[in-house]
PDB file of C-alpha atoms in Angstrom:
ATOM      1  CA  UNK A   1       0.000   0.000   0.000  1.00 55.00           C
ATOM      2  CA  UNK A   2       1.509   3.263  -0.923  1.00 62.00           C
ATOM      3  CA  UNK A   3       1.577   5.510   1.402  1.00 63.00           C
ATOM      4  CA  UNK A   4      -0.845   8.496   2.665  1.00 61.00           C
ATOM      5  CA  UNK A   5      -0.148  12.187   3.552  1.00 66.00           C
ATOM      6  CA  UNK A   6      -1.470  12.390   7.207  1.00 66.00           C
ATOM      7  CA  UNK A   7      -2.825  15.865   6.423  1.00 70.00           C
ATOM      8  CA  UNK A   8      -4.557  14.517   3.405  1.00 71.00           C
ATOM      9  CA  UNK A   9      -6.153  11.703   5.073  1.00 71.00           C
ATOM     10  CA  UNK A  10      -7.418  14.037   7.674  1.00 74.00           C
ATOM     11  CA  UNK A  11      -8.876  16.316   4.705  1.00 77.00           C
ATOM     12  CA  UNK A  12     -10.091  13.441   2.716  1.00 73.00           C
ATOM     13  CA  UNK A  13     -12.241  11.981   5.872  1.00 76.00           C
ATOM     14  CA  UNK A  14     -13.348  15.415   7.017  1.00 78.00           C
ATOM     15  CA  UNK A  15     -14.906  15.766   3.266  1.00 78.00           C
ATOM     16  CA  UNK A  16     -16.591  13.467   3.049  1.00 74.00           C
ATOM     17  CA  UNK A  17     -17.947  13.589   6.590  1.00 77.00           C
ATOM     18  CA  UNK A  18     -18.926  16.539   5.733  1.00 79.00           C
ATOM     19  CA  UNK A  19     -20.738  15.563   1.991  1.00 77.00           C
ATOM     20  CA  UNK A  20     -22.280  12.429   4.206  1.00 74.00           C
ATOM     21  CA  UNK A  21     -23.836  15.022   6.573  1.00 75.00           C
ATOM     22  CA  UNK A  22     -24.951  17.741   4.079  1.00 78.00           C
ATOM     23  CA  UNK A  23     -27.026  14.611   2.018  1.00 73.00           C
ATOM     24  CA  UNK A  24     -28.959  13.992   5.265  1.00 75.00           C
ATOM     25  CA  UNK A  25     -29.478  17.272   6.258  1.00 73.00           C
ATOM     26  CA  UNK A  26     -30.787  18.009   2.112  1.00 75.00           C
ATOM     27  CA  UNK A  27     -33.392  15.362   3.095  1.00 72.00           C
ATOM     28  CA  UNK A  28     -34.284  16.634   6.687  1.00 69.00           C
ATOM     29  CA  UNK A  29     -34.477  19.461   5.357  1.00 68.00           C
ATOM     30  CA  UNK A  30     -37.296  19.246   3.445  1.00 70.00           C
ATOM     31  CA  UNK A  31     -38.925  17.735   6.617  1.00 68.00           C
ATOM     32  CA  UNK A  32     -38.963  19.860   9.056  1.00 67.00           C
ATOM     33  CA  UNK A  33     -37.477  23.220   9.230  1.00 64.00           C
ATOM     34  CA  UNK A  34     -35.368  22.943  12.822  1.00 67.00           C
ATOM     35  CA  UNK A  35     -33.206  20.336  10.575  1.00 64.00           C
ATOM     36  CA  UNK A  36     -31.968  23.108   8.763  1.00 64.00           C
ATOM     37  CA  UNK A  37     -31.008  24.806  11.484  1.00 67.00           C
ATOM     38  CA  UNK A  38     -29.271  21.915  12.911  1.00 68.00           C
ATOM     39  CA  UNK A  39     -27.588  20.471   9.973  1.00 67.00           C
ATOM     40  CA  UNK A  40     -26.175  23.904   9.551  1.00 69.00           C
ATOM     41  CA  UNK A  41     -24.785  23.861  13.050  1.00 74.00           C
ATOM     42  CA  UNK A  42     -23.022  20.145  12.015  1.00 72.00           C
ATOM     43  CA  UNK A  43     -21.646  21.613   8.857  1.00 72.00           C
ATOM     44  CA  UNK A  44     -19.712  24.035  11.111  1.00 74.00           C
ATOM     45  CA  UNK A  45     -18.926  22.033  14.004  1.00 75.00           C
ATOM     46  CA  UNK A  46     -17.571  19.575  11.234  1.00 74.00           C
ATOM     47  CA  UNK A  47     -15.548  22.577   9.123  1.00 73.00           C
ATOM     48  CA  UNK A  48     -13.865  23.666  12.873  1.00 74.00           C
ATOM     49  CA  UNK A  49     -13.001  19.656  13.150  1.00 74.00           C
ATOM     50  CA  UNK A  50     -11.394  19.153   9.750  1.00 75.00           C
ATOM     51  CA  UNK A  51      -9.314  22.609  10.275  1.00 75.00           C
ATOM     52  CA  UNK A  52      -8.394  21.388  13.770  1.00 73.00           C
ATOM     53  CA  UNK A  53      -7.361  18.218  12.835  1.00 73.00           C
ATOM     54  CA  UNK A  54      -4.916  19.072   9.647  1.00 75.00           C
ATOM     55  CA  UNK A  55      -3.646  21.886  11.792  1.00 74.00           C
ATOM     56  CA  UNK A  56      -3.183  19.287  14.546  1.00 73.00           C
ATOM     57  CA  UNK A  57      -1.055  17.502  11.854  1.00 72.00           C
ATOM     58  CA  UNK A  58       0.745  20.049  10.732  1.00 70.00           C
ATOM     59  CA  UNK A  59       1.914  20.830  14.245  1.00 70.00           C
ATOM     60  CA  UNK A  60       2.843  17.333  15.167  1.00 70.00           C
ATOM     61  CA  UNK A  61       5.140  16.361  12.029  1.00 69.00           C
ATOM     62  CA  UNK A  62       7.271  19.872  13.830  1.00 72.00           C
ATOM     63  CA  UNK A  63       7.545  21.576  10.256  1.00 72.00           C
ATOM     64  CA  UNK A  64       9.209  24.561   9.886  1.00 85.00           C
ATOM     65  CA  UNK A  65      11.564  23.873  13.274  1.00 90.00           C
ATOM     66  CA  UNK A  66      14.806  23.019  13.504  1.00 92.00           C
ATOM     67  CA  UNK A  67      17.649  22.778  16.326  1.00 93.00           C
ATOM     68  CA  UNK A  68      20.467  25.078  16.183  1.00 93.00           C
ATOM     69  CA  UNK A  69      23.456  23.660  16.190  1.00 91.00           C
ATOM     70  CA  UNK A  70      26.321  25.339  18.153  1.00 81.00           C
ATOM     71  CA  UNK A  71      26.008  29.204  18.948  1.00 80.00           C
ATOM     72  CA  UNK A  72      25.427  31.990  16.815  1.00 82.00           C
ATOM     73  CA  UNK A  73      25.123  35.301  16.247  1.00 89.00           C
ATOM     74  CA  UNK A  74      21.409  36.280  14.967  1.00 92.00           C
ATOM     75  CA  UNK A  75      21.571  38.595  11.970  1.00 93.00           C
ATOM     76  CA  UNK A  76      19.770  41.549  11.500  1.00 92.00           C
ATOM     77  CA  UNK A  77      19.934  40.987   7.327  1.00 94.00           C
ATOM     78  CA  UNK A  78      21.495  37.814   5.632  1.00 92.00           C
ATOM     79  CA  UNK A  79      25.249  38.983   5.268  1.00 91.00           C
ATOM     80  CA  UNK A  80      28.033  37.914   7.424  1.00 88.00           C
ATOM     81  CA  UNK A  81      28.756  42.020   7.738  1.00 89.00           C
ATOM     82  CA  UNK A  82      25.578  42.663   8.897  1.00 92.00           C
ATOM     83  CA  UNK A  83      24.286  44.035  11.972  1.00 93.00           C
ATOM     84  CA  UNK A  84      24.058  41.351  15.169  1.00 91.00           C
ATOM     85  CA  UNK A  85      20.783  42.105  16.850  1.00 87.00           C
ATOM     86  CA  UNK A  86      21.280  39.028  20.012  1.00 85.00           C
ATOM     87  CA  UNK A  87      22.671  35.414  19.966  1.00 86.00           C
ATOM     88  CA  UNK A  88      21.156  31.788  19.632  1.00 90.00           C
ATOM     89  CA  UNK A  89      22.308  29.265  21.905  1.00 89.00           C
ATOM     90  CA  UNK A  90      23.223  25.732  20.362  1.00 88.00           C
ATOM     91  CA  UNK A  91      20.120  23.727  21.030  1.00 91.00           C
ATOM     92  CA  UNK A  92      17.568  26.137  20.609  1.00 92.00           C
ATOM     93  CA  UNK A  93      14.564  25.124  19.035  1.00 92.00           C
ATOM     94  CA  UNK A  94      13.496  27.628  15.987  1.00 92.00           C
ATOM     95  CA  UNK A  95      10.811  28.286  13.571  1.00 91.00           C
ATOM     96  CA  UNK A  96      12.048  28.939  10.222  1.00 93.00           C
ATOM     97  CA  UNK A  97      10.539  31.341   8.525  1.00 93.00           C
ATOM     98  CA  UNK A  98      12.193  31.570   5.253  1.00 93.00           C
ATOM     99  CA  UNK A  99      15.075  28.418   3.656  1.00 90.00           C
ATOM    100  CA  UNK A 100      17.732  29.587   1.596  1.00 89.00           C
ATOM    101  CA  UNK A 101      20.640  27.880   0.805  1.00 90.00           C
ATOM    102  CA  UNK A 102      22.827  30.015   2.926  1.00 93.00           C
ATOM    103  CA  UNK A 103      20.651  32.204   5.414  1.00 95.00           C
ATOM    104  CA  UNK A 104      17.527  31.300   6.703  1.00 94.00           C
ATOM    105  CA  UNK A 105      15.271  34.027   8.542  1.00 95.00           C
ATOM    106  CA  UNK A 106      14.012  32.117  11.917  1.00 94.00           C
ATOM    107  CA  UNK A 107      11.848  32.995  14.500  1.00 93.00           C
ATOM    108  CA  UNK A 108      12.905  31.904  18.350  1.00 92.00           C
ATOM    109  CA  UNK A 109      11.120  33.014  21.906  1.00 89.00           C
ATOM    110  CA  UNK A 110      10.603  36.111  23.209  1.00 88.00           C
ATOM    111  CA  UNK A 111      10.038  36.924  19.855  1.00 88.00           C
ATOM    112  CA  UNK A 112      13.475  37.018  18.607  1.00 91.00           C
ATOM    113  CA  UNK A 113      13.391  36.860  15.248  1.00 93.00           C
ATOM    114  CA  UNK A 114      16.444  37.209  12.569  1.00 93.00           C
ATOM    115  CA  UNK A 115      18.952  35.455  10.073  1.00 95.00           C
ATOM    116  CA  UNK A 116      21.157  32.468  11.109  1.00 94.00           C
ATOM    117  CA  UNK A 117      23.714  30.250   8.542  1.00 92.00           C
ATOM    118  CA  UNK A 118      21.457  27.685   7.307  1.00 92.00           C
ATOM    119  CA  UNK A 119      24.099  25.133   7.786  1.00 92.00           C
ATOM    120  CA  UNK A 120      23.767  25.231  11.668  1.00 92.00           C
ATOM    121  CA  UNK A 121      20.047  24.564  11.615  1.00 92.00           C
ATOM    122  CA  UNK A 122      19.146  20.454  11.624  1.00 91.00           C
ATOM    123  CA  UNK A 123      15.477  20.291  10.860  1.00 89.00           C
ATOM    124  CA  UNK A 124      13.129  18.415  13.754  1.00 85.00           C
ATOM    125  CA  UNK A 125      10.825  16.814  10.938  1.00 75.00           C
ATOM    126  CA  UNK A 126      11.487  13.533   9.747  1.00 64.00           C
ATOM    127  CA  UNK A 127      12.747  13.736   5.949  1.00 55.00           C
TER     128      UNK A 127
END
């Protein structure tokens, strides 16, 4: 079996979840008229699920962090003349914001934010 994204399973099943309960409420619909108002309370309990759930995803594959290895100066601008506006300890945890193949622009806490070698940064995700 080949296999399947995790975030596209999660958006596959939440569509047609979603289809599943929009055909039922279509036919309670024409019922009674509460239905409507309760199949249109599913449909968006069931959107807010299916967001949840890829975002929950998302989050748990750690995409977008990466350890830094050894310390560093954080740059103000990609350049190894540029401006040094704090330092990252080796073994912080950071959110990249933007790859290159040189600099990357990460974000760390206390909202920190700046350029670091991209060849100190190991990614957390599993390649």
């Amino acid at each position: 079996v080949p296999p399947l994204d995790a975030d596209l399973a999660a958006e596959l099943l939440a569509a047609a979840w979603i289809i599943g309960w929009l055909i039922l409420a279509i036919a309670r619909v024409r019922a009674r008229p509460l239905a409507r108002a309760a199949a249109l309370a599913l449909l968006l309990v069931a959107g807010v699920a299916a967001a949840t759930a890829v975002e929950s995803a998302r989050r748990a594959r750690a995409a977008h962090l990466a350890v830094v290895q050894g310390g560093d100066p954080l740059r103000a601008l990609p350049a190894l003349g540029a401006e040094a506006s704090g330092t990252v300890a080796g073994g912080e945890v950071a959110r990249v914001l933007e790859a290159g193949d040189v600099w990357s622009r990460v974000a760390l806490d206390l909202g920190r934010t700046g350029w670091i070698a991209s060849e100190r940064l190991r990614p957390l995700a599993a390649e």
